[in-house]
Structures are given as C-alpha cells and as structure tokens.
PDB file of C-alpha atoms in Angstrom:
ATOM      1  CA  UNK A 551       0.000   0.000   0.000  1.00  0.00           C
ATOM      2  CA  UNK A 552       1.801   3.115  -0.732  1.00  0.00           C
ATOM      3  CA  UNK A 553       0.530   6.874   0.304  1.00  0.00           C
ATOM      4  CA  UNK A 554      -2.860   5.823   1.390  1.00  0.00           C
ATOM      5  CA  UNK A 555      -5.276   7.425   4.292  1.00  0.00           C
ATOM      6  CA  UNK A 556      -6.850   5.375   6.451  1.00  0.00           C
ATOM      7  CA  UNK A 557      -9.244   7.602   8.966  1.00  0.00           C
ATOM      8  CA  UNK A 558     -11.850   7.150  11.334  1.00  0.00           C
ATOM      9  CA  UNK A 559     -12.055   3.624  11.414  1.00  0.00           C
ATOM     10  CA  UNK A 560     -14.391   1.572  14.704  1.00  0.00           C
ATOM     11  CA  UNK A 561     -11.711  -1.095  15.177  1.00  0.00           C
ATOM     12  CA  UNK A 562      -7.748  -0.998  13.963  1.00  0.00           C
ATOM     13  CA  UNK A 563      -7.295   1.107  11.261  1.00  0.00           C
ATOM     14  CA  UNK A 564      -4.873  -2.204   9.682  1.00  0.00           C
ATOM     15  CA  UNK A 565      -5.154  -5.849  11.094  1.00  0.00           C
ATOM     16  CA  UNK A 566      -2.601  -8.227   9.595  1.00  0.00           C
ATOM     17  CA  UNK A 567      -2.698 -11.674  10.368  1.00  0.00           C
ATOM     18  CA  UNK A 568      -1.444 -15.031   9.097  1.00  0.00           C
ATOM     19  CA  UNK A 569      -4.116 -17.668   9.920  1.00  0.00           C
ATOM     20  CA  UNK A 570      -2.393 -20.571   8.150  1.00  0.00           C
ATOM     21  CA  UNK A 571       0.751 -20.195  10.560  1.00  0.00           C
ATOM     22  CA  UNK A 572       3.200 -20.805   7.623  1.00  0.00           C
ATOM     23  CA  UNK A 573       6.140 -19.021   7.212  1.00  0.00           C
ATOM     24  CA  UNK A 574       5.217 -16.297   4.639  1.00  0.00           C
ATOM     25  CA  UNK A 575       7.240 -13.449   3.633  1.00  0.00           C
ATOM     26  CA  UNK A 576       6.367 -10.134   3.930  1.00  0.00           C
ATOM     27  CA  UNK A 577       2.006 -10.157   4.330  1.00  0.00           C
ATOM     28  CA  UNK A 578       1.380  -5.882   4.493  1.00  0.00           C
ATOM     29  CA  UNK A 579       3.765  -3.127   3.055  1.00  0.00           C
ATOM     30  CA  UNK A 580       2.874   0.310   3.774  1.00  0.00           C
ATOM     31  CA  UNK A 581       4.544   3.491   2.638  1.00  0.00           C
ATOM     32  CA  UNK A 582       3.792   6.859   3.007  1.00  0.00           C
ATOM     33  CA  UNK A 583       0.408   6.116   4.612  1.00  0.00           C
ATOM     34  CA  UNK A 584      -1.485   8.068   7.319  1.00  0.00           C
ATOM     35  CA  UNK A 585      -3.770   6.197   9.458  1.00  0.00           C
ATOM     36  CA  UNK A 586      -6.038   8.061  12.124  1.00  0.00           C
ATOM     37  CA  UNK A 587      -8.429   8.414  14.020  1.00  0.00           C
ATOM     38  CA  UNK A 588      -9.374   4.268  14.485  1.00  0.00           C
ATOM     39  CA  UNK A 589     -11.110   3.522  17.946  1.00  0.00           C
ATOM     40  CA  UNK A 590      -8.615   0.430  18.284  1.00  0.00           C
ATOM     41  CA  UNK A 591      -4.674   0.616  17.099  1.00  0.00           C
ATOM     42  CA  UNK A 592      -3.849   2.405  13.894  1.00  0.00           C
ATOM     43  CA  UNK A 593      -2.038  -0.702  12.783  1.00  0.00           C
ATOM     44  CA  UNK A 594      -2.097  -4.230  14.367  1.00  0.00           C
ATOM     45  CA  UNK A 595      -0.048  -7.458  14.145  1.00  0.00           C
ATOM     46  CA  UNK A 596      -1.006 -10.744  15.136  1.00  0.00           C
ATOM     47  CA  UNK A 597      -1.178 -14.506  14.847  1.00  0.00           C
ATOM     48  CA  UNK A 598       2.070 -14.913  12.628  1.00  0.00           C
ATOM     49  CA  UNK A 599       1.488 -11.833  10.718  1.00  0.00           C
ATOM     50  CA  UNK A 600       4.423  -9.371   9.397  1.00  0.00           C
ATOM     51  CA  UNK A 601       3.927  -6.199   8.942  1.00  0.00           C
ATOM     52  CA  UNK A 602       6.370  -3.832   7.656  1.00  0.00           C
ATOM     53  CA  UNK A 603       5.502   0.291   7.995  1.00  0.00           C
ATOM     54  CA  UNK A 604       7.926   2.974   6.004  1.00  0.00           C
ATOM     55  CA  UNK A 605       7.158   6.754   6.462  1.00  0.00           C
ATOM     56  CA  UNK A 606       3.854   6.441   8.254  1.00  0.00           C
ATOM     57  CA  UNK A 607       2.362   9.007  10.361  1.00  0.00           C
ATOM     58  CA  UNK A 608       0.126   6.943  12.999  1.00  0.00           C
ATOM     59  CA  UNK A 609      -1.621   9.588  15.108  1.00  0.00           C
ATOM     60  CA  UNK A 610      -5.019   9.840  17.167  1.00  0.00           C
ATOM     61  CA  UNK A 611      -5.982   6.363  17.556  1.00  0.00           C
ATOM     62  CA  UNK A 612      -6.089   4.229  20.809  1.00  0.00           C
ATOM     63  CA  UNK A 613      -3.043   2.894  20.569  1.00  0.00           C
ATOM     64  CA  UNK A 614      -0.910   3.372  17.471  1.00  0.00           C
ATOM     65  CA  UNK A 615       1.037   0.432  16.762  1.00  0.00           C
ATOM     66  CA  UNK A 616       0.088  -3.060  18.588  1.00  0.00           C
ATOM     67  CA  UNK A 617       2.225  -5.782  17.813  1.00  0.00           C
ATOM     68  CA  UNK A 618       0.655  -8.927  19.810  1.00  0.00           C
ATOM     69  CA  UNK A 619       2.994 -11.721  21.091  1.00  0.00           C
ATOM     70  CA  UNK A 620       2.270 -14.216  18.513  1.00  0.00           C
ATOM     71  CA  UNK A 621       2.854 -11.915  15.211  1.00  0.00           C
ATOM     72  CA  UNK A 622       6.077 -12.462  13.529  1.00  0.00           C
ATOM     73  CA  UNK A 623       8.165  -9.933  11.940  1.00  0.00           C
ATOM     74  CA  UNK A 624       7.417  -6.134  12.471  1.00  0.00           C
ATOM     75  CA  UNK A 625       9.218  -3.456  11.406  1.00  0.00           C
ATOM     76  CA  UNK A 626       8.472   0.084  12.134  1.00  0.00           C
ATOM     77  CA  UNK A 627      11.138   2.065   9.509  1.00  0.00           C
ATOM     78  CA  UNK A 628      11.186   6.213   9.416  1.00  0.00           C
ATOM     79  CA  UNK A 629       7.546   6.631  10.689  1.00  0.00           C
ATOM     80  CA  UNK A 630       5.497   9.420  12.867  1.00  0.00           C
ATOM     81  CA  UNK A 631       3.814   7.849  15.748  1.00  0.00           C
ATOM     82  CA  UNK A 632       2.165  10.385  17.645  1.00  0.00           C
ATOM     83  CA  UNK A 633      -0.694  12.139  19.716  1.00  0.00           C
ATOM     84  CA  UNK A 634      -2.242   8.624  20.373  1.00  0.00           C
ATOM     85  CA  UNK A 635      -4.093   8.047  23.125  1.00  0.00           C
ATOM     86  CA  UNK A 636      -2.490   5.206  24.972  1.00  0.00           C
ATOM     87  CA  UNK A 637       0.768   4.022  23.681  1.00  0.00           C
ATOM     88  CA  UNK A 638       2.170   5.052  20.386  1.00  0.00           C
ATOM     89  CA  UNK A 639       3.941   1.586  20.400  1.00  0.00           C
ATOM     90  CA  UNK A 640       2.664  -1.750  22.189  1.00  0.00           C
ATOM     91  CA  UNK A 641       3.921  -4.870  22.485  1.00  0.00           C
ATOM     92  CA  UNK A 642       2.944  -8.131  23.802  1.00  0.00           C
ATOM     93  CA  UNK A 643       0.620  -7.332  26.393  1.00  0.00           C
ATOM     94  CA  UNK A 644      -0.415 -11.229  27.634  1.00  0.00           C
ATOM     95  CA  UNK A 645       2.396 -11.429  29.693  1.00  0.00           C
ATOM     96  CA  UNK A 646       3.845 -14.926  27.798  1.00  0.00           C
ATOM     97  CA  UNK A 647       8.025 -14.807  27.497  1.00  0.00           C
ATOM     98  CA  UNK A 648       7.782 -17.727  25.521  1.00  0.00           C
ATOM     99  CA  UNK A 649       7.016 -15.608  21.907  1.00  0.00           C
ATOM    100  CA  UNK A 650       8.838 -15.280  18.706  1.00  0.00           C
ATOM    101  CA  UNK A 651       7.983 -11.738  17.754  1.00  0.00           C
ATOM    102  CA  UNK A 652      10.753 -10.362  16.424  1.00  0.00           C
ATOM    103  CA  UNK A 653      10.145  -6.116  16.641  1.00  0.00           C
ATOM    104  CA  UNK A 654      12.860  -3.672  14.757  1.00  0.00           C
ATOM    105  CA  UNK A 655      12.357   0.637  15.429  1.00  0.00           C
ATOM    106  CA  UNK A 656      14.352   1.949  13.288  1.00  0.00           C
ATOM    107  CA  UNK A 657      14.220   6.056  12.556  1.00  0.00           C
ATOM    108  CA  UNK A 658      11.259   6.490  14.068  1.00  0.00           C
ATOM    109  CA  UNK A 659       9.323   9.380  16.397  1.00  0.00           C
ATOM    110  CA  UNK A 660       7.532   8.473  18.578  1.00  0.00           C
ATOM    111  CA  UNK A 661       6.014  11.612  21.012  1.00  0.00           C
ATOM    112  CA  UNK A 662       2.817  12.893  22.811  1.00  0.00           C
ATOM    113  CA  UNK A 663       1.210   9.879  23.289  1.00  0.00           C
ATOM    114  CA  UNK A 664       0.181   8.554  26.746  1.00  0.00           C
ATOM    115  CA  UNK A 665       3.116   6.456  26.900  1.00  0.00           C
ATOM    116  CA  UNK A 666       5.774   6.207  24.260  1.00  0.00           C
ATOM    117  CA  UNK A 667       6.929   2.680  23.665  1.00  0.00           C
ATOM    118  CA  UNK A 668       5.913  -0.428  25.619  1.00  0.00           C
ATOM    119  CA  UNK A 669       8.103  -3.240  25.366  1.00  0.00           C
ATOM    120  CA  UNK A 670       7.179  -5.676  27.998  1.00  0.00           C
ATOM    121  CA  UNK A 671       7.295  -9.510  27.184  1.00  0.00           C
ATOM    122  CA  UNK A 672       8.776  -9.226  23.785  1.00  0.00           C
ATOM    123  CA  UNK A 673      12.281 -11.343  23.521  1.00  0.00           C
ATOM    124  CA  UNK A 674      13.510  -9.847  20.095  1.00  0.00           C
ATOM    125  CA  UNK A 675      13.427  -5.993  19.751  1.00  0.00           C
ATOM    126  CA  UNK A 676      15.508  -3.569  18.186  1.00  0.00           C
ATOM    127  CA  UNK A 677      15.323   0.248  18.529  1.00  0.00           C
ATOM    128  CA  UNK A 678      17.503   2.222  16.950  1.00  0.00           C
ATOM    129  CA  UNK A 679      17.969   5.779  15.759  1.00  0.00           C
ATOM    130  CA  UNK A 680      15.098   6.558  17.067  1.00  0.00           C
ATOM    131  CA  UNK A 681      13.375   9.679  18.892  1.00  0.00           C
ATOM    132  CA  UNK A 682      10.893   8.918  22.002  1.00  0.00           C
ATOM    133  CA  UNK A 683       9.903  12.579  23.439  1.00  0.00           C
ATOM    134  CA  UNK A 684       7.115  14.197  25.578  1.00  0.00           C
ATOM    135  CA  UNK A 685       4.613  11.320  25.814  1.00  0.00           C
ATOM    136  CA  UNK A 686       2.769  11.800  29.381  1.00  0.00           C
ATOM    137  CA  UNK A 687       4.058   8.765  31.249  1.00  0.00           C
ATOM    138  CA  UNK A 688       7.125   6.813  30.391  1.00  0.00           C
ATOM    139  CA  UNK A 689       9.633   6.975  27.312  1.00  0.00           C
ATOM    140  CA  UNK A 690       9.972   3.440  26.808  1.00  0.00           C
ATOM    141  CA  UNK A 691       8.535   1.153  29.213  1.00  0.00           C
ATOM    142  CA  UNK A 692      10.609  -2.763  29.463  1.00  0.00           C
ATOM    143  CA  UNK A 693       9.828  -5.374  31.649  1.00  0.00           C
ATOM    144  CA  UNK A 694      10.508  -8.964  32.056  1.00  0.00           C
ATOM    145  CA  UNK A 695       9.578 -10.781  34.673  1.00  0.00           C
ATOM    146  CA  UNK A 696      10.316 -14.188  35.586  1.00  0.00           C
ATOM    147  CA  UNK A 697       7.977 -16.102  37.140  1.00  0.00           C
ATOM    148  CA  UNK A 698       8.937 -19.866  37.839  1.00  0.00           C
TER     149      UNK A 698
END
C-alpha cells in the first residue's frame, strides 16, 4: 500500500494476520500512509502476521502500533507515531516470554502519546535511531519478569 489514508475507522485502522501459521514473507507493506483516528490501534499485528511500515504518520488512535505476542516480523522504519491516546507503540501485552515476535524501530518518532513505547514480554526488539519525546508517562517502558 503506498501513500494511502486510512481515517476514522471503529476497530484498527490495519489488522494483519497469518491464519495458516506458515512461514510467509512479507504479508502488508505500507509506505507513506497516514492512518487516524481508528477507535482500536492504527495498525495491528497478530497470529504470525508481518507487517512492515515505512514513512507512516500513525496519530489519534487508541493505541498506534500493537504488535501482539504471537505476530512475527514487524518493522516500524522512518515513521510518525504520535498524539495517540495510549501508547504510540505496544507490544505483547499477555504477559507470555515464551514468543517469537521479532520487533525492529528503526528512525522512528515516537512523542505525545500517553506512553511512548511499551516493550514488555517481547524477547527480540531492536530500537535504533530513534526519537521517544514528551509522551505523558514513560519513554519506553521494558519489563521482564520471571515467574517460575
């Protein structure tokens, strides 16, 4: 999908998922898209899905990216994540370690949101180059917790 809107949507503005659970290569594309103003996340990842998102600007959703602990490959390359209202960035919120999400920030801003990036649970994340500025709560939130 290149320089597309996607705007006032009830659920996520873009769901990607992989129901077969076969390795697949890339499933979405998206360049120079906005998406806004969706009462769930702007863009969502789940069950196996990969999603890759290149000069986005995600803004005034929920949340604005959600990448679940059972999607696959997400990457997240030069985009605009902001004014959402919970986390511009969320991942893996079931508390499971045992996931192979595999999450890569690269160039991105991510600012006045709620919370900038939550990385709790996820095993394989990369964030580099990036910006994470004046959300209203944490930066970048990481946790992992053991529990035996």
């Amino acid at each position: 999908m290149l320089n597309c809107e996607i705007s006032n949507c009830l659920g996520a503005g873009i769901l990607v998922l992989n129901d077969l659970e076969l390795p697949q290569e890339l499933l979405l594309y998206m360049k120079g898209c906005t998406i806004q103003h969706c009462d769930f996340a702007g863009a969502e990842a789940r069950e196996h899905g990969n999603m890759f998102l290149e000069d986005c600007d995600i803004s005034n959703n929920k949340q604005g990216i959600l990448v679940h602990d059972n999607a696959s490959n997400v990457i997240i390359s030069r985009c605009n994540i902001f004014n959402n209202h919970l986390e511009g960035i969320l991942g893996a919120e079931n508390y499971l370690h045992n996931n192979t999400t595999r999450l890569m920030i690269d160039n991105c801003s991510v600012h006045n949101n709620k919370l900038g990036v939550s990385l709790a649970y996820l095993r394989s994340i990369t964030v580099q180059n990036s910006q994470v500025f004046s959300n209203r709560s944490w930066g970048i939130f990481l946790s992992w917790t053991f529990q035996g």
